[in-house]
PDB file of C-alpha atoms in Angstrom:
ATOM      1  CA  MET A   1      18.978 -20.770  -8.698  1.00 59.00           C
ATOM      2  CA  GLU A   2      15.282 -21.364  -9.317  1.00 66.00           C
ATOM      3  CA  GLN A   3      14.179 -18.537  -7.027  1.00 69.00           C
ATOM      4  CA  ASN A   4      16.136 -16.019  -9.122  1.00 78.00           C
ATOM      5  CA  VAL A   5      14.739 -17.018 -12.522  1.00 80.00           C
ATOM      6  CA  GLU A   6      11.779 -14.673 -12.620  1.00 77.00           C
ATOM      7  CA  LYS A   7      13.898 -11.775 -11.389  1.00 83.00           C
ATOM      8  CA  ILE A   8      16.459 -12.351 -14.152  1.00 84.00           C
ATOM      9  CA  ILE A   9      13.876 -12.790 -16.913  1.00 78.00           C
ATOM     10  CA  LYS A  10      11.992  -9.633 -15.910  1.00 81.00           C
ATOM     11  CA  LYS A  11      15.192  -7.666 -16.371  1.00 83.00           C
ATOM     12  CA  ILE A  12      15.670  -9.085 -19.878  1.00 83.00           C
ATOM     13  CA  VAL A  13      12.108  -9.237 -21.275  1.00 83.00           C
ATOM     14  CA  PRO A  14       9.733  -8.012 -18.536  1.00 82.00           C
ATOM     15  CA  SER A  15       6.469  -8.742 -20.357  1.00 79.00           C
ATOM     16  CA  TRP A  16       7.306 -12.215 -21.711  1.00 82.00           C
ATOM     17  CA  SER A  17       6.150 -15.597 -20.461  1.00 77.00           C
ATOM     18  CA  TRP A  18       8.623 -18.340 -19.615  1.00 76.00           C
ATOM     19  CA  HIS A  19       9.030 -21.953 -18.595  1.00 74.00           C
ATOM     20  CA  ALA A  20      12.035 -23.857 -17.199  1.00 79.00           C
ATOM     21  CA  ASN A  21      12.625 -27.538 -16.496  1.00 75.00           C
ATOM     22  CA  TYR A  22      13.342 -27.249 -12.766  1.00 73.00           C
ATOM     23  CA  ASN A  23      10.684 -29.859 -12.049  1.00 68.00           C
ATOM     24  CA  SER A  24      12.858 -32.542 -13.659  1.00 62.00           C
ATOM     25  CA  ASP A  25      16.330 -31.038 -13.382  1.00 64.00           C
ATOM     26  CA  ARG A  26      18.360 -28.011 -12.351  1.00 64.00           C
ATOM     27  CA  GLY A  27      16.730 -25.738 -14.888  1.00 67.00           C
ATOM     28  CA  ARG A  28      19.165 -26.177 -17.746  1.00 76.00           C
ATOM     29  CA  ILE A  29      16.525 -25.127 -20.301  1.00 82.00           C
ATOM     30  CA  TRP A  30      14.597 -21.851 -20.193  1.00 81.00           C
ATOM     31  CA  ILE A  31      12.021 -21.098 -22.888  1.00 80.00           C
ATOM     32  CA  LEU A  32      10.877 -17.478 -23.159  1.00 80.00           C
ATOM     33  CA  TRP A  33       8.170 -16.183 -25.490  1.00 77.00           C
ATOM     34  CA  ASP A  34       6.083 -13.116 -26.186  1.00 79.00           C
ATOM     35  CA  HIS A  35       2.593 -14.209 -25.153  1.00 70.00           C
ATOM     36  CA  ASN A  36       0.887 -11.528 -27.284  1.00 67.00           C
ATOM     37  CA  PRO A  37       1.429 -13.123 -30.717  1.00 61.00           C
ATOM     38  CA  ILE A  38       1.777 -16.687 -29.413  1.00 62.00           C
ATOM     39  CA  ASP A  39       0.882 -18.728 -26.404  1.00 61.00           C
ATOM     40  CA  HIS A  40       1.884 -22.266 -25.596  1.00 63.00           C
ATOM     41  CA  THR A  41       2.009 -24.908 -22.939  1.00 63.00           C
ATOM     42  CA  PRO A  42       4.905 -27.355 -22.489  1.00 61.00           C
ATOM     43  CA  ILE A  43       3.608 -30.825 -23.309  1.00 63.00           C
ATOM     44  CA  LYS A  44       6.641 -32.857 -22.224  1.00 66.00           C
ATOM     45  CA  VAL A  45       9.617 -31.929 -20.077  1.00 72.00           C
ATOM     46  CA  SER A  46      12.741 -33.858 -19.065  1.00 74.00           C
ATOM     47  CA  ASN A  47      16.213 -33.045 -17.851  1.00 69.00           C
ATOM     48  CA  GLN A  48      17.475 -32.921 -21.460  1.00 77.00           C
ATOM     49  CA  TYR A  49      14.636 -31.312 -23.424  1.00 73.00           C
ATOM     50  CA  GLN A  50      11.366 -29.386 -23.376  1.00 75.00           C
ATOM     51  CA  THR A  51       8.704 -29.840 -26.038  1.00 74.00           C
ATOM     52  CA  ILE A  52       6.030 -27.205 -26.535  1.00 71.00           C
ATOM     53  CA  ASP A  53       2.759 -27.362 -28.359  1.00 65.00           C
ATOM     54  CA  PHE A  54       3.694 -25.653 -31.598  1.00 61.00           C
ATOM     55  CA  TYR A  55       6.171 -28.382 -32.470  1.00 81.00           C
ATOM     56  CA  PHE A  56       9.378 -27.001 -31.019  1.00 88.00           C
ATOM     57  CA  THR A  57      11.709 -28.997 -28.789  1.00 90.00           C
ATOM     58  CA  ALA A  58      14.530 -27.268 -26.910  1.00 90.00           C
ATOM     59  CA  ILE A  59      17.516 -29.555 -26.355  1.00 91.00           C
ATOM     60  CA  TYR A  60      20.219 -29.677 -23.695  1.00 90.00           C
ATOM     61  CA  GLY A  61      22.104 -32.960 -23.947  1.00 89.00           C
ATOM     62  CA  LEU A  62      24.004 -34.232 -20.935  1.00 89.00           C
ATOM     63  CA  HIS A  63      27.769 -34.532 -21.092  1.00 86.00           C
ATOM     64  CA  SER A  64      28.336 -38.286 -21.203  1.00 89.00           C
ATOM     65  CA  VAL A  65      27.503 -40.700 -24.026  1.00 90.00           C
ATOM     66  CA  GLY A  66      25.629 -42.932 -21.566  1.00 90.00           C
ATOM     67  CA  ASP A  67      23.436 -40.149 -20.180  1.00 88.00           C
ATOM     68  CA  ARG A  68      22.572 -38.902 -23.678  1.00 91.00           C
ATOM     69  CA  ARG A  69      21.197 -42.320 -24.653  1.00 91.00           C
ATOM     70  CA  TYR A  70      18.070 -41.507 -22.647  1.00 90.00           C
ATOM     71  CA  LEU A  71      17.693 -38.372 -24.781  1.00 91.00           C
ATOM     72  CA  TRP A  72      17.697 -40.386 -28.022  1.00 93.00           C
ATOM     73  CA  ILE A  73      15.192 -42.878 -26.596  1.00 92.00           C
ATOM     74  CA  ASP A  74      12.783 -40.118 -25.506  1.00 90.00           C
ATOM     75  CA  LEU A  75      13.077 -38.231 -28.800  1.00 91.00           C
ATOM     76  CA  LYS A  76      12.366 -41.408 -30.795  1.00 91.00           C
ATOM     77  CA  GLU A  77       9.146 -41.852 -28.810  1.00 88.00           C
ATOM     78  CA  LEU A  78       8.198 -38.240 -29.502  1.00 87.00           C
ATOM     79  CA  GLU A  79       8.921 -38.693 -33.206  1.00 88.00           C
ATOM     80  CA  ASN A  80       6.569 -41.684 -33.385  1.00 85.00           C
ATOM     81  CA  SER A  81       3.654 -39.515 -32.249  1.00 82.00           C
ATOM     82  CA  GLN A  82       4.686 -36.326 -34.043  1.00 83.00           C
ATOM     83  CA  GLN A  83       2.379 -34.851 -36.677  1.00 82.00           C
ATOM     84  CA  GLY A  84       3.286 -31.817 -38.742  1.00 85.00           C
ATOM     85  CA  PRO A  85       6.532 -29.817 -38.839  1.00 88.00           C
ATOM     86  CA  TRP A  86       8.924 -30.353 -35.933  1.00 89.00           C
ATOM     87  CA  LEU A  87      12.043 -28.399 -34.942  1.00 92.00           C
ATOM     88  CA  LEU A  88      14.527 -29.694 -32.352  1.00 93.00           C
ATOM     89  CA  MET A  89      17.132 -27.056 -31.535  1.00 93.00           C
ATOM     90  CA  GLY A  90      19.749 -26.523 -28.882  1.00 93.00           C
ATOM     91  CA  ASP A  91      22.905 -27.946 -27.334  1.00 93.00           C
ATOM     92  CA  TYR A  92      23.068 -31.664 -28.129  1.00 94.00           C
ATOM     93  CA  ASN A  93      26.542 -31.933 -26.590  1.00 92.00           C
ATOM     94  CA  ALA A  94      27.294 -34.398 -29.373  1.00 92.00           C
ATOM     95  CA  VAL A  95      29.207 -34.336 -32.648  1.00 92.00           C
ATOM     96  CA  ILE A  96      28.300 -36.008 -35.940  1.00 91.00           C
ATOM     97  CA  HIS A  97      31.214 -35.499 -38.323  1.00 88.00           C
ATOM     98  CA  VAL A  98      34.958 -35.908 -37.880  1.00 88.00           C
ATOM     99  CA  ASP A  99      35.490 -32.197 -38.579  1.00 89.00           C
ATOM    100  CA  ASP A 100      33.037 -31.062 -35.881  1.00 92.00           C
ATOM    101  CA  ARG A 101      35.961 -30.422 -33.524  1.00 92.00           C
ATOM    102  CA  LEU A 102      38.996 -28.204 -34.055  1.00 91.00           C
ATOM    103  CA  ASN A 103      42.032 -28.985 -31.905  1.00 89.00           C
ATOM    104  CA  GLY A 104      41.323 -31.096 -28.835  1.00 85.00           C
ATOM    105  CA  ALA A 105      40.979 -34.870 -28.904  1.00 86.00           C
ATOM    106  CA  GLU A 106      40.337 -36.642 -32.201  1.00 89.00           C
ATOM    107  CA  ILE A 107      36.676 -37.570 -32.646  1.00 89.00           C
ATOM    108  CA  GLN A 108      36.003 -41.275 -32.094  1.00 89.00           C
ATOM    109  CA  GLU A 109      33.284 -43.354 -33.741  1.00 88.00           C
ATOM    110  CA  GLN A 110      31.571 -44.020 -30.398  1.00 88.00           C
ATOM    111  CA  GLU A 111      31.013 -40.261 -29.986  1.00 89.00           C
ATOM    112  CA  THR A 112      29.019 -40.013 -33.203  1.00 90.00           C
ATOM    113  CA  ARG A 113      27.292 -43.413 -33.329  1.00 91.00           C
ATOM    114  CA  ASP A 114      24.194 -42.757 -31.194  1.00 93.00           C
ATOM    115  CA  PHE A 115      23.416 -39.382 -32.790  1.00 93.00           C
ATOM    116  CA  THR A 116      23.850 -40.602 -36.380  1.00 91.00           C
ATOM    117  CA  ASP A 117      21.786 -43.732 -35.642  1.00 91.00           C
ATOM    118  CA  PHE A 118      19.058 -41.524 -34.181  1.00 91.00           C
ATOM    119  CA  LEU A 119      18.950 -39.338 -37.303  1.00 90.00           C
ATOM    120  CA  PHE A 120      18.915 -42.368 -39.604  1.00 88.00           C
ATOM    121  CA  GLU A 121      16.162 -44.186 -37.708  1.00 89.00           C
ATOM    122  CA  THR A 122      13.872 -41.130 -37.401  1.00 89.00           C
ATOM    123  CA  GLY A 123      14.537 -39.562 -40.807  1.00 87.00           C
ATOM    124  CA  LEU A 124      15.345 -36.222 -39.145  1.00 90.00           C
ATOM    125  CA  THR A 125      17.961 -33.960 -40.694  1.00 88.00           C
ATOM    126  CA  GLU A 126      20.038 -30.955 -39.730  1.00 90.00           C
ATOM    127  CA  LEU A 127      19.144 -27.547 -41.156  1.00 89.00           C
ATOM    128  CA  LYS A 128      21.718 -25.619 -43.149  1.00 86.00           C
ATOM    129  CA  THR A 129      23.765 -23.177 -41.069  1.00 89.00           C
ATOM    130  CA  VAL A 130      25.317 -19.828 -41.974  1.00 88.00           C
ATOM    131  CA  GLY A 131      27.753 -17.769 -39.964  1.00 87.00           C
ATOM    132  CA  ARG A 132      30.232 -19.380 -37.599  1.00 89.00           C
ATOM    133  CA  LYS A 133      31.197 -23.009 -38.217  1.00 89.00           C
ATOM    134  CA  TYR A 134      31.770 -23.972 -34.574  1.00 91.00           C
ATOM    135  CA  THR A 135      29.207 -23.292 -31.848  1.00 93.00           C
ATOM    136  CA  TRP A 136      31.257 -23.904 -28.684  1.00 91.00           C
ATOM    137  CA  THR A 137      34.719 -22.684 -27.739  1.00 90.00           C
ATOM    138  CA  LYS A 138      36.997 -23.212 -24.755  1.00 86.00           C
ATOM    139  CA  ASN A 139      40.470 -21.741 -25.015  1.00 84.00           C
ATOM    140  CA  HIS A 140      41.809 -23.072 -28.319  1.00 88.00           C
ATOM    141  CA  ILE A 141      39.287 -25.958 -28.649  1.00 90.00           C
ATOM    142  CA  CYS A 142      36.222 -25.441 -30.892  1.00 92.00           C
ATOM    143  CA  SER A 143      33.305 -27.824 -31.466  1.00 93.00           C
ATOM    144  CA  LYS A 144      30.018 -27.940 -33.315  1.00 94.00           C
ATOM    145  CA  ILE A 145      27.576 -29.328 -30.746  1.00 93.00           C
ATOM    146  CA  ASP A 146      24.597 -26.932 -31.106  1.00 94.00           C
ATOM    147  CA  ARG A 147      22.224 -27.788 -33.941  1.00 94.00           C
ATOM    148  CA  ALA A 148      18.760 -27.332 -35.398  1.00 93.00           C
ATOM    149  CA  VAL A 149      17.219 -30.620 -36.560  1.00 93.00           C
ATOM    150  CA  VAL A 150      13.901 -30.954 -38.389  1.00 91.00           C
ATOM    151  CA  ASN A 151      11.579 -33.618 -39.783  1.00 89.00           C
ATOM    152  CA  GLY A 152      10.407 -34.148 -43.356  1.00 84.00           C
ATOM    153  CA  ASP A 153       7.241 -32.068 -42.921  1.00 85.00           C
ATOM    154  CA  TRP A 154       9.369 -29.093 -41.924  1.00 85.00           C
ATOM    155  CA  MET A 155      11.585 -29.485 -45.002  1.00 82.00           C
ATOM    156  CA  ILE A 156       8.550 -29.646 -47.281  1.00 79.00           C
ATOM    157  CA  ARG A 157       6.592 -26.742 -45.799  1.00 80.00           C
ATOM    158  CA  LEU A 158       9.491 -24.452 -44.871  1.00 77.00           C
ATOM    159  CA  PRO A 159      12.249 -25.374 -47.336  1.00 65.00           C
ATOM    160  CA  HIS A 160      14.011 -21.984 -47.430  1.00 66.00           C
ATOM    161  CA  LEU A 161      14.812 -21.711 -43.726  1.00 76.00           C
ATOM    162  CA  GLU A 162      18.362 -21.706 -42.468  1.00 86.00           C
ATOM    163  CA  VAL A 163      19.995 -21.309 -39.076  1.00 91.00           C
ATOM    164  CA  THR A 164      22.307 -18.402 -38.305  1.00 92.00           C
ATOM    165  CA  VAL A 165      25.124 -19.188 -35.874  1.00 91.00           C
ATOM    166  CA  LEU A 166      25.683 -15.901 -34.059  1.00 90.00           C
ATOM    167  CA  ASP A 167      28.792 -14.654 -32.279  1.00 88.00           C
ATOM    168  CA  PRO A 168      28.991 -15.970 -28.703  1.00 85.00           C
ATOM    169  CA  GLY A 169      29.551 -12.689 -26.874  1.00 81.00           C
ATOM    170  CA  PHE A 170      30.475 -13.482 -23.250  1.00 74.00           C
ATOM    171  CA  SER A 171      29.215 -17.083 -23.504  1.00 87.00           C
ATOM    172  CA  ASP A 172      31.170 -20.151 -24.583  1.00 88.00           C
ATOM    173  CA  HIS A 173      28.213 -21.123 -26.815  1.00 91.00           C
ATOM    174  CA  SER A 174      27.088 -19.348 -29.985  1.00 91.00           C
ATOM    175  CA  PRO A 175      23.319 -18.669 -30.120  1.00 92.00           C
ATOM    176  CA  LEU A 176      21.334 -20.278 -32.939  1.00 93.00           C
ATOM    177  CA  SER A 177      18.806 -18.008 -34.639  1.00 91.00           C
ATOM    178  CA  ILE A 178      15.963 -18.799 -37.048  1.00 88.00           C
ATOM    179  CA  THR A 179      14.008 -15.934 -38.602  1.00 83.00           C
ATOM    180  CA  PHE A 180      10.551 -16.540 -40.034  1.00 74.00           C
ATOM    181  CA  ASP A 181       9.940 -14.153 -42.927  1.00 63.00           C
ATOM    182  CA  ASN A 182       6.370 -12.807 -42.871  1.00 56.00           C
ATOM    183  CA  HIS A 183       6.830 -10.404 -45.791  1.00 49.00           C
ATOM    184  CA  ILE A 184       4.926 -12.027 -48.639  1.00 42.00           C
ATOM    185  CA  GLY A 185       6.492  -9.746 -51.220  1.00 43.00           C
ATOM    186  CA  ARG A 186       9.940 -11.080 -50.414  1.00 47.00           C
ATOM    187  CA  ARG A 187       9.100 -14.761 -50.651  1.00 49.00           C
ATOM    188  CA  ALA A 188      10.476 -16.784 -53.528  1.00 51.00           C
ATOM    189  CA  ARG A 189       7.977 -18.006 -56.083  1.00 58.00           C
ATOM    190  CA  PRO A 190       7.052 -21.636 -55.393  1.00 61.00           C
ATOM    191  CA  PHE A 191       8.438 -24.188 -57.815  1.00 66.00           C
ATOM    192  CA  LYS A 192       5.843 -25.892 -59.992  1.00 73.00           C
ATOM    193  CA  PHE A 193       6.854 -28.943 -61.975  1.00 79.00           C
ATOM    194  CA  LEU A 194       5.335 -28.753 -65.455  1.00 78.00           C
ATOM    195  CA  ASN A 195       4.589 -32.013 -67.246  1.00 83.00           C
ATOM    196  CA  HIS A 196       5.804 -30.760 -70.619  1.00 81.00           C
ATOM    197  CA  LEU A 197       9.374 -30.787 -69.270  1.00 86.00           C
ATOM    198  CA  THR A 198       9.365 -34.602 -69.295  1.00 88.00           C
ATOM    199  CA  GLU A 199       8.809 -34.599 -73.058  1.00 85.00           C
ATOM    200  CA  HIS A 200      11.877 -32.492 -73.804  1.00 86.00           C
ATOM    201  CA  GLN A 201      14.829 -34.430 -75.184  1.00 89.00           C
ATOM    202  CA  GLU A 202      17.191 -32.937 -72.557  1.00 91.00           C
ATOM    203  CA  PHE A 203      14.969 -33.803 -69.553  1.00 92.00           C
ATOM    204  CA  LEU A 204      16.724 -36.995 -68.376  1.00 93.00           C
ATOM    205  CA  ASP A 205      20.178 -35.477 -68.891  1.00 93.00           C
ATOM    206  CA  LYS A 206      19.191 -32.448 -66.772  1.00 91.00           C
ATOM    207  CA  VAL A 207      17.823 -34.673 -63.992  1.00 93.00           C
ATOM    208  CA  ALA A 208      21.019 -36.747 -63.992  1.00 93.00           C
ATOM    209  CA  LYS A 209      23.177 -33.610 -63.938  1.00 92.00           C
ATOM    210  CA  GLY A 210      21.342 -32.187 -60.922  1.00 90.00           C
ATOM    211  CA  TRP A 211      21.434 -35.490 -59.026  1.00 92.00           C
ATOM    212  CA  ARG A 212      25.182 -35.969 -59.613  1.00 90.00           C
ATOM    213  CA  GLU A 213      26.099 -32.566 -58.157  1.00 88.00           C
ATOM    214  CA  PRO A 214      28.150 -33.060 -54.946  1.00 85.00           C
ATOM    215  CA  VAL A 215      26.280 -32.249 -51.718  1.00 79.00           C
ATOM    216  CA  SER A 216      27.135 -32.085 -48.030  1.00 71.00           C
ATOM    217  CA  GLY A 217      25.319 -33.872 -45.237  1.00 65.00           C
ATOM    218  CA  VAL A 218      23.829 -37.321 -44.829  1.00 66.00           C
ATOM    219  CA  PHE A 219      20.447 -39.060 -44.823  1.00 69.00           C
ATOM    220  CA  LEU A 220      17.421 -36.872 -45.640  1.00 73.00           C
ATOM    221  CA  LYS A 221      19.532 -33.711 -45.878  1.00 73.00           C
ATOM    222  CA  SER A 222      21.586 -35.059 -48.796  1.00 80.00           C
ATOM    223  CA  ILE A 223      18.443 -36.210 -50.633  1.00 84.00           C
ATOM    224  CA  TRP A 224      16.789 -32.821 -50.073  1.00 80.00           C
ATOM    225  CA  GLN A 225      19.862 -31.006 -51.427  1.00 82.00           C
ATOM    226  CA  LYS A 226      19.955 -33.271 -54.499  1.00 87.00           C
ATOM    227  CA  LEU A 227      16.279 -32.500 -55.145  1.00 87.00           C
ATOM    228  CA  GLN A 228      17.088 -28.785 -54.858  1.00 83.00           C
ATOM    229  CA  ASN A 229      19.793 -29.255 -57.512  1.00 88.00           C
ATOM    230  CA  VAL A 230      17.343 -31.064 -59.797  1.00 91.00           C
ATOM    231  CA  LYS A 231      14.806 -28.263 -59.244  1.00 88.00           C
ATOM    232  CA  THR A 232      17.419 -25.719 -60.342  1.00 87.00           C
ATOM    233  CA  GLU A 233      18.059 -27.693 -63.532  1.00 90.00           C
ATOM    234  CA  MET A 234      14.319 -27.893 -64.241  1.00 88.00           C
ATOM    235  CA  LYS A 235      13.977 -24.128 -63.814  1.00 85.00           C
ATOM    236  CA  LEU A 236      16.843 -23.539 -66.234  1.00 87.00           C
ATOM    237  CA  LEU A 237      15.380 -25.955 -68.781  1.00 87.00           C
ATOM    238  CA  ASN A 238      11.988 -24.282 -68.563  1.00 83.00           C
ATOM    239  CA  LYS A 239      13.544 -20.818 -68.856  1.00 80.00           C
ATOM    240  CA  GLU A 240      15.784 -21.717 -71.789  1.00 81.00           C
ATOM    241  CA  LYS A 241      13.254 -23.691 -73.817  1.00 78.00           C
ATOM    242  CA  TYR A 242       9.835 -22.418 -72.762  1.00 76.00           C
ATOM    243  CA  ASN A 243      10.395 -18.846 -71.555  1.00 74.00           C
ATOM    244  CA  ALA A 244       7.693 -16.292 -72.494  1.00 71.00           C
ATOM    245  CA  VAL A 245       5.664 -19.099 -74.064  1.00 75.00           C
ATOM    246  CA  ASP A 246       2.496 -16.991 -74.391  1.00 76.00           C
ATOM    247  CA  MET A 247       4.328 -14.406 -76.480  1.00 83.00           C
ATOM    248  CA  ARG A 248       5.946 -17.097 -78.613  1.00 82.00           C
ATOM    249  CA  ILE A 249       2.561 -18.760 -79.250  1.00 86.00           C
ATOM    250  CA  SER A 250       1.078 -15.395 -80.240  1.00 88.00           C
ATOM    251  CA  THR A 251       3.950 -14.786 -82.684  1.00 89.00           C
ATOM    252  CA  ILE A 252       3.627 -18.241 -84.255  1.00 90.00           C
ATOM    253  CA  ARG A 253      -0.162 -17.843 -84.616  1.00 89.00           C
ATOM    254  CA  SER A 254       0.362 -14.495 -86.307  1.00 90.00           C
ATOM    255  CA  ASN A 255       2.941 -15.918 -88.727  1.00 90.00           C
ATOM    256  CA  LEU A 256       0.688 -18.905 -89.460  1.00 89.00           C
ATOM    257  CA  GLN A 257      -2.258 -16.636 -90.159  1.00 89.00           C
ATOM    258  CA  GLU A 258      -0.122 -14.496 -92.489  1.00 89.00           C
ATOM    259  CA  ALA A 259       1.100 -17.559 -94.395  1.00 86.00           C
ATOM    260  CA  GLN A 260      -2.418 -18.962 -94.769  1.00 84.00           C
ATOM    261  CA  GLU A 261      -3.714 -15.601 -96.023  1.00 85.00           C
ATOM    262  CA  GLN A 262      -1.088 -15.757 -98.777  1.00 86.00           C
ATOM    263  CA  MET A 263      -2.235 -19.294 -99.622  1.00 83.00           C
ATOM    264  CA  ARG A 264      -5.813 -18.201-100.290  1.00 80.00           C
ATOM    265  CA  LEU A 265      -5.025 -17.104-103.865  1.00 71.00           C
ATOM    266  CA  PRO A 266      -4.109 -19.570-106.624  1.00 76.00           C
ATOM    267  CA  GLY A 267      -0.578 -19.523-107.903  1.00 79.00           C
ATOM    268  CA  HIS A 268       1.005 -18.801-104.513  1.00 79.00           C
ATOM    269  CA  ASP A 269       4.585 -19.773-103.734  1.00 85.00           C
ATOM    270  CA  PRO A 270       4.789 -23.606-103.180  1.00 85.00           C
ATOM    271  CA  ALA A 271       7.264 -22.978-100.366  1.00 88.00           C
ATOM    272  CA  LEU A 272       4.323 -21.740 -98.279  1.00 85.00           C
ATOM    273  CA  PHE A 273       3.195 -25.382 -97.825  1.00 84.00           C
ATOM    274  CA  ASP A 274       6.424 -26.200 -96.014  1.00 89.00           C
ATOM    275  CA  LYS A 275       6.258 -22.952 -94.031  1.00 90.00           C
ATOM    276  CA  GLU A 276       2.682 -23.702 -92.941  1.00 89.00           C
ATOM    277  CA  LYS A 277       3.629 -27.242 -91.887  1.00 90.00           C
ATOM    278  CA  SER A 278       6.631 -25.981 -89.895  1.00 91.00           C
ATOM    279  CA  LEU A 279       4.571 -23.313 -88.119  1.00 90.00           C
ATOM    280  CA  LYS A 280       1.880 -25.839 -87.197  1.00 89.00           C
ATOM    281  CA  MET A 281       4.538 -28.113 -85.691  1.00 89.00           C
ATOM    282  CA  ASP A 282       6.005 -25.188 -83.711  1.00 86.00           C
ATOM    283  CA  LEU A 283       2.560 -24.239 -82.465  1.00 85.00           C
ATOM    284  CA  GLU A 284       1.793 -27.784 -81.364  1.00 83.00           C
ATOM    285  CA  LYS A 285       5.130 -27.968 -79.546  1.00 75.00           C
TER     286      LYS A 285
END
């Protein structure tokens, strides 16, 4: 009941701010936040979602395929005006893949069509999940209907994020959790593509190997995972062929200088000409 919301929230997180979509529905979506580090204002609210001003949309899809069509239409309109990273997370009440349900009725194409078309048309993709596979359980039936979906800007700026599917506790839904790591010392070093890699004779083979690796997911997610595989191959190539390059250059310079010092005097070993040539080629490489 709407009149009990504030009482309930104050028992859970007494100092937090909150917003619910009672103005357009029965309050299926509550958003709670600590107003000390962040503050926000809902910019669009419906009976199936709430969007807030730091590019987060909370989802609660209605139960029928027909009712959810209005959700896809609204989200497409939001996507057209969206700028910057965007996260859409919650209970979509919809499946995508044939293995998204365990036991229960077999998944039909009409159940997945609208959601997959929406992802294809908008270029949005589902974030990787860890933890439990299924997010909703009822007796012996399990389904994956809760998801975190993001746009391309999110994948580019926050590529290491993943969603943890937590244990459901007393609920029939498993909570989805995303943790933003603020510890700079723990962040992975950003990948920098170095132009000299393209000149190595193994470059194209490494790219092809990374791209051919099997991946899961569809649309942008599969492309992103293939690019991650190619990045791994590029890192290995750089490590194997160009690791500690400053030290190797210093060693070659020292050997070249030593050889040329021996060549100052007449009557030196003729083999030093070949050694000098080889060292110069190594140094140029």
